[in-house]
Tab-separated table of C-alpha atoms and ligand atoms in Angstrom:
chain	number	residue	atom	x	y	z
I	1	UNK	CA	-16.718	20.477	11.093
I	2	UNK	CA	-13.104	21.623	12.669
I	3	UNK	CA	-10.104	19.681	12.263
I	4	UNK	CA	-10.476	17.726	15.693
I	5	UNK	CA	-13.645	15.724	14.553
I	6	UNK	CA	-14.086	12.489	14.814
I	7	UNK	CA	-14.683	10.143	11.446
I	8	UNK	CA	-18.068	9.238	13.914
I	9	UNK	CA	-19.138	12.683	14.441
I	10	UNK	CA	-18.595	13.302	10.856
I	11	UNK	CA	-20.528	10.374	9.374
I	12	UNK	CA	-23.154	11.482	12.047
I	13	UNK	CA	-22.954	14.897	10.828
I	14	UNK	CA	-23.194	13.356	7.020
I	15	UNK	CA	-26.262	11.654	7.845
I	16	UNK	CA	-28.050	14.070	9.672
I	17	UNK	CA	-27.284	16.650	6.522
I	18	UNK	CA	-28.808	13.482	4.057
I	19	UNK	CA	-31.885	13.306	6.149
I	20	UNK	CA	-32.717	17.030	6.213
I	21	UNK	CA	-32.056	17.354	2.841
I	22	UNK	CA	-32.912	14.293	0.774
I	23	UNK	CA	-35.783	13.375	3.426
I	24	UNK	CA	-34.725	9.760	3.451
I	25	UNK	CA	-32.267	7.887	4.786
I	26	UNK	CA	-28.711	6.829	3.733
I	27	UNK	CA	-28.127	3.382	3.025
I	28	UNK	CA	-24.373	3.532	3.417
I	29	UNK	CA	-21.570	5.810	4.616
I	30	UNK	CA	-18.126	5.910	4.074
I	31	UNK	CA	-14.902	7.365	5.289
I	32	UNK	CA	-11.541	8.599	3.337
I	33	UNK	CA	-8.382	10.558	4.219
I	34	UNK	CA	-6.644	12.975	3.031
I	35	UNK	CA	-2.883	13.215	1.897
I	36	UNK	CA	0.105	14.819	2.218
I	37	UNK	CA	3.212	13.556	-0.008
I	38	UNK	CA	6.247	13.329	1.826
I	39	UNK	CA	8.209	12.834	-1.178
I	40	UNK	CA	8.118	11.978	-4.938
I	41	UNK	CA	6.559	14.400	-6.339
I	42	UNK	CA	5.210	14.476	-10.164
I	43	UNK	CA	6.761	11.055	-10.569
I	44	UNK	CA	3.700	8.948	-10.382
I	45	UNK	CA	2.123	9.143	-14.003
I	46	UNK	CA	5.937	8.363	-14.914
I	47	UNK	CA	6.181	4.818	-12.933
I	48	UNK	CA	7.884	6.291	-10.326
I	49	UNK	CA	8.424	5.860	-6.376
I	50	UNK	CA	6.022	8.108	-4.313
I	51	UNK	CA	5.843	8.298	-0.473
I	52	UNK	CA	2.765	10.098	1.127
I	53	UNK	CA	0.861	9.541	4.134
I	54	UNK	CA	-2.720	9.766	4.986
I	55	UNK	CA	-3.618	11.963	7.106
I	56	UNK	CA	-6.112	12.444	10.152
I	57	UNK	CA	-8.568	14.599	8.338
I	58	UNK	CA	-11.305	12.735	6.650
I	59	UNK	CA	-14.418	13.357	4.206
I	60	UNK	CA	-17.290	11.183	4.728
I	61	UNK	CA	-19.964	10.543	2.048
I	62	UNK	CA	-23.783	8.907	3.211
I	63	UNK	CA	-25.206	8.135	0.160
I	64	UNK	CA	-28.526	6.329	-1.262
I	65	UNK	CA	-28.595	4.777	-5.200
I	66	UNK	CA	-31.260	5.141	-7.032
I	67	UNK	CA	-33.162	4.372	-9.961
I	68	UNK	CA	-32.870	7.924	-11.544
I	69	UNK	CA	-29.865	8.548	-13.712
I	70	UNK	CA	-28.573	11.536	-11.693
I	71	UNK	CA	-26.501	12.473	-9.133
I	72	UNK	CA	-27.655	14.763	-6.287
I	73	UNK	CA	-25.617	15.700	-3.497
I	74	UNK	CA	-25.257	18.155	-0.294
I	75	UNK	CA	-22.250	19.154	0.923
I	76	UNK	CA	-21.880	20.772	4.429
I	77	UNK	CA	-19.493	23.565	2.367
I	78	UNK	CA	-23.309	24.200	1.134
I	79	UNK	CA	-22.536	25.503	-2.351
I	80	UNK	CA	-25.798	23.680	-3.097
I	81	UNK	CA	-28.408	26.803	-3.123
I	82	UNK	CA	-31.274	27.631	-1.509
I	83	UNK	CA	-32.410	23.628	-1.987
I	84	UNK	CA	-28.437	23.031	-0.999
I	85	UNK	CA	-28.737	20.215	-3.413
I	86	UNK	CA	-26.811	20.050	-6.623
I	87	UNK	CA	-27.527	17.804	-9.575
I	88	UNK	CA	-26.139	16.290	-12.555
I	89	UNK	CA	-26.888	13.534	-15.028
I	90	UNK	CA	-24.936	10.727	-14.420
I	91	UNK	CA	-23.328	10.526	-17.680
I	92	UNK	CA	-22.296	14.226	-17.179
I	93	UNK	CA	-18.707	14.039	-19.116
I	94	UNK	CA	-18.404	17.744	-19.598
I	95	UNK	CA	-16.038	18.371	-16.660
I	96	UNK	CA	-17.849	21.723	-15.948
I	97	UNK	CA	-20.389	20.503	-13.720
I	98	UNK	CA	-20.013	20.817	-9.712
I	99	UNK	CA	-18.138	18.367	-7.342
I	100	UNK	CA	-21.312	15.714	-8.093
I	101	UNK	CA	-18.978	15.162	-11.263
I	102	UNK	CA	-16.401	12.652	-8.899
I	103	UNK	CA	-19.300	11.367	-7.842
I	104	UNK	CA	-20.881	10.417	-11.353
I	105	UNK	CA	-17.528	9.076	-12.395
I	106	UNK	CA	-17.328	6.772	-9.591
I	107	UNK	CA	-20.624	5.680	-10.505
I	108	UNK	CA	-19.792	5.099	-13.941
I	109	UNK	CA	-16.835	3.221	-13.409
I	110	UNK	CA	-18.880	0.560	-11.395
I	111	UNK	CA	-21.854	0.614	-13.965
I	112	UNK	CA	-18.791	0.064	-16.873
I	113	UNK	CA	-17.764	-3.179	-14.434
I	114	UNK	CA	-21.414	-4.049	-15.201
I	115	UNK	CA	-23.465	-2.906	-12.282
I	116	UNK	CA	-26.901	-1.743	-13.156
I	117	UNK	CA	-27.308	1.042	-10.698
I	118	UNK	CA	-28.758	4.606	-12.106
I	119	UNK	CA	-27.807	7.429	-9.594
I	120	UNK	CA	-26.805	8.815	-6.591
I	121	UNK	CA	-27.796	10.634	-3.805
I	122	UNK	CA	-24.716	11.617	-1.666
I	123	UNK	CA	-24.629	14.334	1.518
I	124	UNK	CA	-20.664	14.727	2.454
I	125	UNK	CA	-19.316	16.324	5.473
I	126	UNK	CA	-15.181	16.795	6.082
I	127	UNK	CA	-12.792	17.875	8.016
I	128	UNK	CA	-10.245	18.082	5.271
I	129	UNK	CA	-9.901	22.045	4.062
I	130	UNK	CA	-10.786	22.285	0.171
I	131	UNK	CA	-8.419	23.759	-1.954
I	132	UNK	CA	-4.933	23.209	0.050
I	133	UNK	CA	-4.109	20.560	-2.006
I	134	UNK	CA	-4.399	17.671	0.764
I	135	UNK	CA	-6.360	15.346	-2.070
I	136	UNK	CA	-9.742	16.212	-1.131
I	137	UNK	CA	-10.821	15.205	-4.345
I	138	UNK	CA	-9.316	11.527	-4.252
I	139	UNK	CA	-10.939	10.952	-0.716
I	140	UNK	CA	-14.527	12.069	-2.117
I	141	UNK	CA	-13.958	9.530	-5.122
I	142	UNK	CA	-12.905	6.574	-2.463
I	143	UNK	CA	-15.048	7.124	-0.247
I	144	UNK	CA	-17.976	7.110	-2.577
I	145	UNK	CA	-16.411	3.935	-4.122
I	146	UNK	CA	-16.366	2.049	-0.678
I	147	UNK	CA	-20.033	3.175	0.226
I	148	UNK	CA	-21.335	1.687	-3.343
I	149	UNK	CA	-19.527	-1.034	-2.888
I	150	UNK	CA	-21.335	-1.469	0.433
I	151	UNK	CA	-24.700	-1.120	-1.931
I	152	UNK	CA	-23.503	-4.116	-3.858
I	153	UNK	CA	-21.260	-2.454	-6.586
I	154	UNK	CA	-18.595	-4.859	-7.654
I	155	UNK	CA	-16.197	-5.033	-4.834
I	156	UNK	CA	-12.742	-4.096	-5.748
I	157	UNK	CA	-9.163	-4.667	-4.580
I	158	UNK	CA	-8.144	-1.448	-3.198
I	159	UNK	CA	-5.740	-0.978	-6.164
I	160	UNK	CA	-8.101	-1.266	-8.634
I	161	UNK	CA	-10.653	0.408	-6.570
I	162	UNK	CA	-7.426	3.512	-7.013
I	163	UNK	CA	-7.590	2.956	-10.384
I	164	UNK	CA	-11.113	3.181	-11.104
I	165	UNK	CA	-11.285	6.281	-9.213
I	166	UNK	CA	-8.361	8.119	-11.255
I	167	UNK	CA	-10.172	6.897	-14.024
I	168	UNK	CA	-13.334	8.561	-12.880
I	169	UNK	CA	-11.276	11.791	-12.658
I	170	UNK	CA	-9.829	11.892	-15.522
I	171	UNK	CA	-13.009	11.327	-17.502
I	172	UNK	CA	-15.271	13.356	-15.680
I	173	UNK	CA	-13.679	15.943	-14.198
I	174	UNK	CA	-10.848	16.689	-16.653
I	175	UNK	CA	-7.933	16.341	-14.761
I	176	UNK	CA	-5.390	13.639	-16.088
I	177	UNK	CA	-3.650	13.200	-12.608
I	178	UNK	CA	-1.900	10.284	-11.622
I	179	UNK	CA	-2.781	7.224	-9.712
I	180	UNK	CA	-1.183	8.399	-6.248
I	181	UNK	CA	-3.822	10.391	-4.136
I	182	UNK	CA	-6.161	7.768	-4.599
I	183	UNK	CA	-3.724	4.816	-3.349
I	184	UNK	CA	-2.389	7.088	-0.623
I	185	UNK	CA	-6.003	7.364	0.561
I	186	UNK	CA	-7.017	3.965	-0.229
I	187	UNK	CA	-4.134	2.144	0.704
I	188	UNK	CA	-2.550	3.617	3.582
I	189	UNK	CA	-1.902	2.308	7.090
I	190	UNK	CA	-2.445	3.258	10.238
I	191	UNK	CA	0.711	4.797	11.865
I	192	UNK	CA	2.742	4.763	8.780
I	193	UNK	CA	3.515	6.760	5.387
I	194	UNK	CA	3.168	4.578	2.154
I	195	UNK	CA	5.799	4.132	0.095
I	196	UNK	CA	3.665	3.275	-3.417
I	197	UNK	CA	5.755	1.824	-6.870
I	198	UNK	CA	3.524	3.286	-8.869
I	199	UNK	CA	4.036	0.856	-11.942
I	200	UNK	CA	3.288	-2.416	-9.989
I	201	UNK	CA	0.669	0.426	-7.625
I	202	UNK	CA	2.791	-2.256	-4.913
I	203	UNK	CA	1.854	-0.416	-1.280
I	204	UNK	CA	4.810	-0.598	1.420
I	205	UNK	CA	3.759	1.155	5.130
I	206	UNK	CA	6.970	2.997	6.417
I	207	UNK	CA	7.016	4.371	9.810
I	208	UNK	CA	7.878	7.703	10.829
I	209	UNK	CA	11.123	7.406	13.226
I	210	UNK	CA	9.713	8.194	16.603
I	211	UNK	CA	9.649	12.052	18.007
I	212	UNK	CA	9.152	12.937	14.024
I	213	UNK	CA	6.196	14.690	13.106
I	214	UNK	CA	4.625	16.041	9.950
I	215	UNK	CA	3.359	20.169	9.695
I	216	UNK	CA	0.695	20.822	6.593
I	217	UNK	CA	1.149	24.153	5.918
I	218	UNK	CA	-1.243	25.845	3.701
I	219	UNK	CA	-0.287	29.050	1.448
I	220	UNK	CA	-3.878	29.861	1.281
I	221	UNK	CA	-2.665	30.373	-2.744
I	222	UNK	CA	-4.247	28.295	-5.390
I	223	UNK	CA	-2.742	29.949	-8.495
I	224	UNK	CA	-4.804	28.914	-11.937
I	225	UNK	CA	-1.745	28.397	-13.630
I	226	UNK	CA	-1.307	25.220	-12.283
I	227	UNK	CA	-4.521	23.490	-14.315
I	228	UNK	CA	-2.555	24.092	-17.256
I	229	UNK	CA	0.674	23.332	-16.699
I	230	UNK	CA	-0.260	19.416	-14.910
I	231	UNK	CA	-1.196	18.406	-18.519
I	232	UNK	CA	1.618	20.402	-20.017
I	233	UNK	CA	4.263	18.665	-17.708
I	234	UNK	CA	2.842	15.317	-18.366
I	235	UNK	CA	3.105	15.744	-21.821
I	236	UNK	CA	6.363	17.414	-21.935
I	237	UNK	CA	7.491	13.776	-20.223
I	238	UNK	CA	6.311	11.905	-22.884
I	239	UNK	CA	8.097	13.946	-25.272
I	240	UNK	CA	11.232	13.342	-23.079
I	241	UNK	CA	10.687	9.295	-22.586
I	242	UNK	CA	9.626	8.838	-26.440
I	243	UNK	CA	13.085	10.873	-27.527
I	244	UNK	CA	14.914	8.226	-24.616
I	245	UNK	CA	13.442	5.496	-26.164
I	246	UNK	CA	11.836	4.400	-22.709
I	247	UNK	CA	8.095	3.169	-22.148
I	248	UNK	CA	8.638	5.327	-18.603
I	249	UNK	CA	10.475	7.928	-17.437
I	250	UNK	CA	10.867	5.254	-14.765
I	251	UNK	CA	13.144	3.645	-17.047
I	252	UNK	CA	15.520	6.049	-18.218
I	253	UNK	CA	19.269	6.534	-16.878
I	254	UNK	CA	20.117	9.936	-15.830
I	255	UNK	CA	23.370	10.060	-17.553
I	256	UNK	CA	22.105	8.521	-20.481
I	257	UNK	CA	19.173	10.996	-20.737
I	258	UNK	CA	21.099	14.347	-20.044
I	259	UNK	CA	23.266	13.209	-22.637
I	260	UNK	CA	20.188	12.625	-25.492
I	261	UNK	CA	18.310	15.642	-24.517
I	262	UNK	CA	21.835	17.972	-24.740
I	263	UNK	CA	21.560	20.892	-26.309
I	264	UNK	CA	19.454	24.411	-25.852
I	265	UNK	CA	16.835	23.392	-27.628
I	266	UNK	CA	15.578	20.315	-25.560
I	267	UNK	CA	16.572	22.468	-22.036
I	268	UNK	CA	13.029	22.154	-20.972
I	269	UNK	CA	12.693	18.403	-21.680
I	270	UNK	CA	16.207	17.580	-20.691
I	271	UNK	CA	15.427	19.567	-17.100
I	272	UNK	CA	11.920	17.704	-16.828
I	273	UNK	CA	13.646	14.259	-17.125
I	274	UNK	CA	16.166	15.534	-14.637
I	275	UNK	CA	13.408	16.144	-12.381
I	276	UNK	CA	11.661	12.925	-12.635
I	277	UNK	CA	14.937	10.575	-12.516
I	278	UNK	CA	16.430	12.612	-9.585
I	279	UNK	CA	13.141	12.275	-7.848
I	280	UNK	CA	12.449	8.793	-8.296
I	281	UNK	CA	16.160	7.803	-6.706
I	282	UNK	CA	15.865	10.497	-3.581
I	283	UNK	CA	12.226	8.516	-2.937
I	284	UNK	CA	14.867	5.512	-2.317
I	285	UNK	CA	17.533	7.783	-0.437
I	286	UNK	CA	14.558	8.913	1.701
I	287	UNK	CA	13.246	5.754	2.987
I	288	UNK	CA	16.735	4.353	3.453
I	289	UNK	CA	16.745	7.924	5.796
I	290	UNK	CA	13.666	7.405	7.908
I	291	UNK	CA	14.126	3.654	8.470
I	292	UNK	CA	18.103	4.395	9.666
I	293	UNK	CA	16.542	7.927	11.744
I	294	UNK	CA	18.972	9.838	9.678
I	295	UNK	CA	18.041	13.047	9.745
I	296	UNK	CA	20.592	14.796	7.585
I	297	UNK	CA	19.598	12.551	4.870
I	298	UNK	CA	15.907	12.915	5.591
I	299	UNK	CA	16.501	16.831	5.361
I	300	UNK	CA	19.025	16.689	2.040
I	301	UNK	CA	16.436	14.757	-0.131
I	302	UNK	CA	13.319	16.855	0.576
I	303	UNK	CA	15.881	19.791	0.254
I	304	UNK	CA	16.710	18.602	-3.453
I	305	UNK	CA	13.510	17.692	-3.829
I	306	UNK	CA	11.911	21.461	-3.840
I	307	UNK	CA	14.817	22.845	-5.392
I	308	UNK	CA	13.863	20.505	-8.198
I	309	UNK	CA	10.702	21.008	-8.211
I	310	UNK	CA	11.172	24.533	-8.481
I	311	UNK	CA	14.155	24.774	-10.940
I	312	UNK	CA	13.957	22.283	-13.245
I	313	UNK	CA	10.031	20.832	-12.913
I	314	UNK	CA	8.643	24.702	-12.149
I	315	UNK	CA	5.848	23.858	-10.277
I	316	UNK	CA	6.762	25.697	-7.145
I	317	UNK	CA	5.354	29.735	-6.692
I	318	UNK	CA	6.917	32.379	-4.374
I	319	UNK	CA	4.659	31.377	-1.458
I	320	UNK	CA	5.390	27.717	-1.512
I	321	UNK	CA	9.456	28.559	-1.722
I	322	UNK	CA	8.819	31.138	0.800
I	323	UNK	CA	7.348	28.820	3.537
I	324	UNK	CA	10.443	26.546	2.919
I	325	UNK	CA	13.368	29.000	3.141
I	326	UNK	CA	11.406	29.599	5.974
I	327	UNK	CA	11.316	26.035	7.645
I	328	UNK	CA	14.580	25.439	6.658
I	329	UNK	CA	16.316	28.531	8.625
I	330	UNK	CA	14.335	26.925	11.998
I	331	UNK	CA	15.603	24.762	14.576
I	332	UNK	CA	13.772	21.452	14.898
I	333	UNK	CA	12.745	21.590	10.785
I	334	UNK	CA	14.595	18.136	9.915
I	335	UNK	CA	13.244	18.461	6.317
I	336	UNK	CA	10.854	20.629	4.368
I	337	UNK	CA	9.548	21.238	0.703
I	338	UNK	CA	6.339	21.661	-1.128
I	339	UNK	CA	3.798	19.105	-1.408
I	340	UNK	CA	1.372	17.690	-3.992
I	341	UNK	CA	0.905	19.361	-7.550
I	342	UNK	CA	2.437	22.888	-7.026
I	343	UNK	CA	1.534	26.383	-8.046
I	344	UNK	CA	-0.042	26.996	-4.533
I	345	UNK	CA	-1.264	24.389	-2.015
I	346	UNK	CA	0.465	23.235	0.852
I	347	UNK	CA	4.480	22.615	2.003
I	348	UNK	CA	4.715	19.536	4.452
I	349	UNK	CA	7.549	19.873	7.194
I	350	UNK	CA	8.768	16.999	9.113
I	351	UNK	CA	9.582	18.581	13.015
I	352	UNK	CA	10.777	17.678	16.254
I	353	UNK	CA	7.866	16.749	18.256
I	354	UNK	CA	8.965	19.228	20.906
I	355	UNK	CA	9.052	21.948	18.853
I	356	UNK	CA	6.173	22.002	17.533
I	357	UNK	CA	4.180	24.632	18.701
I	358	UNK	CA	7.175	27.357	18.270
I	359	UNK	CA	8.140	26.124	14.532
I	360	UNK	CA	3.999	26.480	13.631
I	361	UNK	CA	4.303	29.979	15.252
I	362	UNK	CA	7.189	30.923	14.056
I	363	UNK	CA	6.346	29.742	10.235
I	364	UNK	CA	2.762	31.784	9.995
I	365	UNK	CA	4.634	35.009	11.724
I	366	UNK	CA	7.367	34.626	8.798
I	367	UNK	CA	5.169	34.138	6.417
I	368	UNK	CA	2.635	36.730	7.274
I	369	UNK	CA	5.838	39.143	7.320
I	370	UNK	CA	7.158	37.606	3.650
I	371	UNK	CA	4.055	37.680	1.704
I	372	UNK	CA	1.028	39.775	3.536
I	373	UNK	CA	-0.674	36.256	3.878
I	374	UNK	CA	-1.739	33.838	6.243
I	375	UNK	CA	-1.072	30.265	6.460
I	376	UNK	CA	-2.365	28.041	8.199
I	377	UNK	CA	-0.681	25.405	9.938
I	378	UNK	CA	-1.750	21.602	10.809
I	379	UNK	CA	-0.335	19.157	12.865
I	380	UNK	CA	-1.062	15.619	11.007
I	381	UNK	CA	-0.708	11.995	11.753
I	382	UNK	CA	-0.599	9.093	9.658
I	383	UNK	CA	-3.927	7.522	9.830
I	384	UNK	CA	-5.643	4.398	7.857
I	385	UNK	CA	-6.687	4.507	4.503
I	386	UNK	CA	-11.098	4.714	3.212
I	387	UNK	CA	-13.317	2.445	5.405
I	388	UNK	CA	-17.486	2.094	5.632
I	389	UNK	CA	-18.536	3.240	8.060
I	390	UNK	CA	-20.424	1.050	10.347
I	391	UNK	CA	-23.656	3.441	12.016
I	392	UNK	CA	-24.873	3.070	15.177
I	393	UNK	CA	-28.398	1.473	15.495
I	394	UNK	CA	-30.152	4.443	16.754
I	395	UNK	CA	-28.610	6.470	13.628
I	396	UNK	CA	-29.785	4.272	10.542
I	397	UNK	CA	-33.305	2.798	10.863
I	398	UNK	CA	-32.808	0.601	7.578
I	399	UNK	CA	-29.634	-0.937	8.166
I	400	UNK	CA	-27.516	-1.245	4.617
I	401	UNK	CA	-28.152	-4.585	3.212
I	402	UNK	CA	-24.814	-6.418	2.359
Z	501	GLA	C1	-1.489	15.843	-8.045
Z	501	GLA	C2	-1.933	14.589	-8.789
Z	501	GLA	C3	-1.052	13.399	-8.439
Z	501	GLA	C4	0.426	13.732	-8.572
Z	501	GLA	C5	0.746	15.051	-7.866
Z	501	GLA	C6	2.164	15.477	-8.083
Z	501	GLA	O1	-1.717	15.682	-6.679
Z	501	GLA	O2	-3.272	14.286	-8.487
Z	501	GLA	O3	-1.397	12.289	-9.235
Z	501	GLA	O4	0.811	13.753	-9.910
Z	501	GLA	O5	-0.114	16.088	-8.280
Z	501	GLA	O6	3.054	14.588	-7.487
């Protein structure tokens, strides 16, 4: 499906794909987001401040339980083979499997709340593109968890329901992220970015000023590296807060800590709590900026932001600092810097309305010249958070029960 389609023609899409493949029907569907973070980045599995926004690209899951303890699914990607179906058990822990595995954790986390199900069937359709670090992963997991729910799993508030689903990534698919993607595409509200505390997981919509709007660009770049080094940083922060004396990084004082972690020999650790205190205050600077419309503020903390990011953290890669030297020499860029985990992935650039045709030109030219590569370039919009979606008579001929 392209990026224009609707979260109906999608979940019509997802349930025609169910029905030719699985040769039954659905018994609930269910929409998610994606994200981009407009600041706060690698802050969340240290308490911190985050701001992203869902945006209008969705993945929708139809999906039938069953008594069979597997998971089965079809995607429209169809990585599934010549049956286009791909299986795993459901207590699959081994992180190797295929993208089933979010599926089977989000299972399991509802059968560890004491819900008897067994398996899954799930067909998923999206508009989101895999791989440019927009969270396609969290919106599988929450929309999964909002269909099931719709079968009877327990029903969750949506923090928990976040929760649940980080859990279901870290156990099953290996990757020991933090709790933001899944409240940003839980959580969010229509119209507005979210700024999340992500100790208390307390949700606050923020609205864009007017005549702002937010560019995805994707590096077409995922660099390896980066599955690594997520663990690596978050440990490397634990070292930091343990040596501060501090539960979070959340907690610690920035004067306090460059003074503790002096010395060569904690430069690393002393430039990764930099990184985390720094970007937990410009979350703060930046809101104050878009509720005032001040856009030199709005453009100095994303500014700082990927220059930490890139200097201290070391997350960024050439074609992520590339794209933002490159928004940040065009008119009409207010701010720009790289979003989400790093080493590849996307940048996020909030434009003038007016200009946004010529920036998105003028950014895949430049960065075609830079690096050899294309980008690609999305206009977004802040959109709500997961939903079920409700069918239309003629598509579902056994309605879901409640
Ligand atoms: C990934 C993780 C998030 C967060 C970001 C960095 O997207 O899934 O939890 O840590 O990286 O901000």
């Amino acid at each position: 499906m392209n990026g224009s389609s609707s979260i109906a023609e999608l979940a019509a899409a997802a349930v025609t794909l169910f029905r030719q493949r699985f040769e039954a029907e659905p018994d609930a569907v269910a929409a998610a987001p994606g994200r981009v973070n407009l600041i706060g980045e690698h802050v969340d599995y240290e308490g911190g401040l985050v701001m992203p926004m869902a945006i209008d690209r969705w993945l929708v899951a139809a999906l039938k339980t069953s008594d069979h303890p597997v998971v089965r699914g079809v995607s429209a990607a169809g990585d599934g083979g010549a049956s286009g179906i791909v299986e795993i058990s459901a207590d699959d822990r081994s992180a190797r499997g295929p993208w089933v595995k979010y599926v089977a954790g989000v299972l399991n986390g509802y059968r560890e709340l004491g819900w008897g199900v067994a398996g899954v069937d799930v067909a998923v359709v999206s508009s989101l593109p895999a791989g440019a670090g927009l969270s396609s992963s969290a919106a599988l997991e929450t929309a999964v968890a909002v269909a099931l729910e719709q079968r009877g799993a327990p029903a969750l508030e949506p923090a928990d329901r976040a929760r649940l689903c980080q859990q279901a990534e870290h156990d099953f698919a290996g990757v020991p992220c933090g709790v933001m993607d899944q409240l940003a595409v839980g959580c969010a509200t229509e119209g507005h970015a979210l700024a999340i505390d992500c100790r208390t997981l307390d949700c606050s919509p923020v609205a864009l000023p007017s005549g702002l709007v937010a560019l995805v660009v994707d590096t077409g770049v995922h660099h390896e590296l980066g599955e690594s080094e997520y663990p690596k940083r978050r440990a490397e922060c634990r070292e930091a807060a343990d040596l501060l004396g501090v539960e979070l990084l959340r907690d610690a004082v920035i004067d306090q800590a460059q003074a503790r972690l002096a010395g060569d020999d904690r430069a690393v650790l002393r430039n990764r709590a930099t990184h985390v205190i720094n970007e937990i205050s410009r979350v703060r600077d930046f809101v104050a900026a878009l509720q005032a419309d001040d856009r030199g503020g709005i453009r100095r903390a994303m500014a700082w932001s990927h220059d930490s990011l890139r200097d201290l953290y070391e997350v960024s890669c050439p074609e992520l600092d590339a794209l933002v030297s490159l928004g940040r020499e065009l008119p009409g860029v207010v701010g720009c810097r790289m979003t989400g985990g790093g080493f590849g992935g996307s940048a996020v650039m909030l434009v003038e309305e007016g200009v946004v045709g010529s920036v998105a030109e003028a950014v895949a030219e430049g960065y075609r010249l830079a690096t050899g590569l294309e980008a690609s370039v999305l206009k977004v919009a802040p959109v709500a958070g997961a939903a079920a979606v409700e069918l239309a008579p003629e598509a579902v001929t056994q309605p879901a029960e409640p």
